Amino acid sequence: MQGAEKEDTVKKCVEMLENIRSDTTVPRNIRLSMGEIKDKLLNSDESHALRAAAGISDLEVVTTHPNIPAYARTVVWSIITQLETVSVEG
């Protein structure tokens, strides 16, 4: 996966995070976490792989939250799957 492809994948993930963050049916603390994770993914000071790995780690914590709606958890798992393709340097 080339740098441009990785950046496109990260941008898609950021859009998905923004959708969760703007959903008022998701608890506020989870929406705040989505914003923080989004900011980490957009931090261009780090490599794509490092940003993706940090995002995966944070998102895995969010999926264990008892109040996250099932549909939001499914979207988070989808984001994790996409970020796993980015986190592998190659």
Coordinates of C-alpha atoms in Angstrom, one line a residue:
M1 CA 0.0 0.0 0.0
Q2 CA 1.5 3.3 -1.1
G3 CA 1.5 6.6 0.9
A4 CA -1.4 8.1 -1.1
E5 CA -3.5 4.9 -0.5
K6 CA -2.8 5.0 3.2
E7 CA -3.8 8.7 3.4
D8 CA -7.0 7.9 1.6
T9 CA -7.8 5.1 4.0
V10 CA -7.1 7.3 7.0
K11 CA -9.3 10.1 5.5
K12 CA -12.2 7.6 5.1
C13 CA -11.7 6.5 8.7
V14 CA -11.7 10.1 9.9
E15 CA -15.0 10.6 8.1
M16 CA -16.5 7.6 9.8
L17 CA -15.2 8.9 13.2
E18 CA -16.8 12.3 12.5
N19 CA -20.1 10.6 11.7
I20 CA -20.1 8.9 15.1
R21 CA -18.9 12.1 16.8
S22 CA -21.8 14.1 15.4
D23 CA -24.4 11.4 16.3
T24 CA -26.3 12.7 19.3
T25 CA -27.6 9.2 20.2
V26 CA -24.0 8.2 21.1
P27 CA -23.0 9.1 24.7
R28 CA -21.0 12.3 25.0
N29 CA -17.9 10.6 26.5
I30 CA -17.7 8.3 23.5
R31 CA -18.2 11.2 21.1
L32 CA -15.3 13.0 22.8
S33 CA -13.1 10.0 22.4
M34 CA -13.9 9.9 18.7
G35 CA -12.8 13.5 18.4
E36 CA -9.5 12.7 20.2
I37 CA -8.9 9.7 18.0
K38 CA -9.7 11.7 14.9
D39 CA -7.1 14.3 15.9
K40 CA -4.5 11.6 16.4
L41 CA -5.1 10.2 13.0
L42 CA -4.8 13.7 11.4
N43 CA -1.4 14.4 13.2
S44 CA 0.9 14.6 10.2
D45 CA 4.0 14.7 12.4
E46 CA 3.8 10.9 12.8
S47 CA 4.0 8.1 10.2
H48 CA 0.8 6.6 8.8
A49 CA 1.6 3.3 10.6
L50 CA 2.1 4.9 14.0
R51 CA -1.1 7.0 13.7
A52 CA -3.1 3.9 12.6
A53 CA -1.6 1.8 15.4
A54 CA -2.5 4.4 18.0
G55 CA -5.9 4.8 16.6
I56 CA -6.5 1.0 16.7
S57 CA -5.4 0.9 20.3
D58 CA -7.7 3.7 21.4
L59 CA -10.7 2.4 19.3
E60 CA -10.3 -1.1 20.9
V61 CA -10.8 0.6 24.3
V62 CA -13.9 2.4 23.1
T63 CA -15.5 -0.9 21.9
T64 CA -15.4 -2.3 25.4
H65 CA -17.4 0.7 26.8
P66 CA -20.8 -0.7 28.0
N67 CA -22.8 2.3 26.8
I68 CA -21.7 2.3 23.2
P69 CA -24.7 1.6 20.8
A70 CA -24.3 -1.7 18.9
Y71 CA -24.4 0.1 15.5
A72 CA -21.6 2.5 16.6
R73 CA -19.5 -0.5 17.8
T74 CA -19.9 -2.1 14.4
V75 CA -18.7 1.1 12.7
V76 CA -15.7 1.2 15.1
W77 CA -14.8 -2.4 14.2
S78 CA -15.0 -1.5 10.6
I79 CA -12.6 1.5 11.2
I80 CA -10.2 -0.8 13.1
T81 CA -10.2 -3.2 10.1
Q82 CA -9.4 -0.5 7.7
L83 CA -6.7 1.0 10.0
E84 CA -5.1 -2.5 10.3
T85 CA -4.2 -2.3 6.6
V86 CA -2.5 1.0 7.2
S87 CA -0.6 0.0 10.3
V88 CA 1.6 -2.4 8.4
E89 CA 4.7 -0.7 7.0
G90 CA 5.7 -2.1 3.7

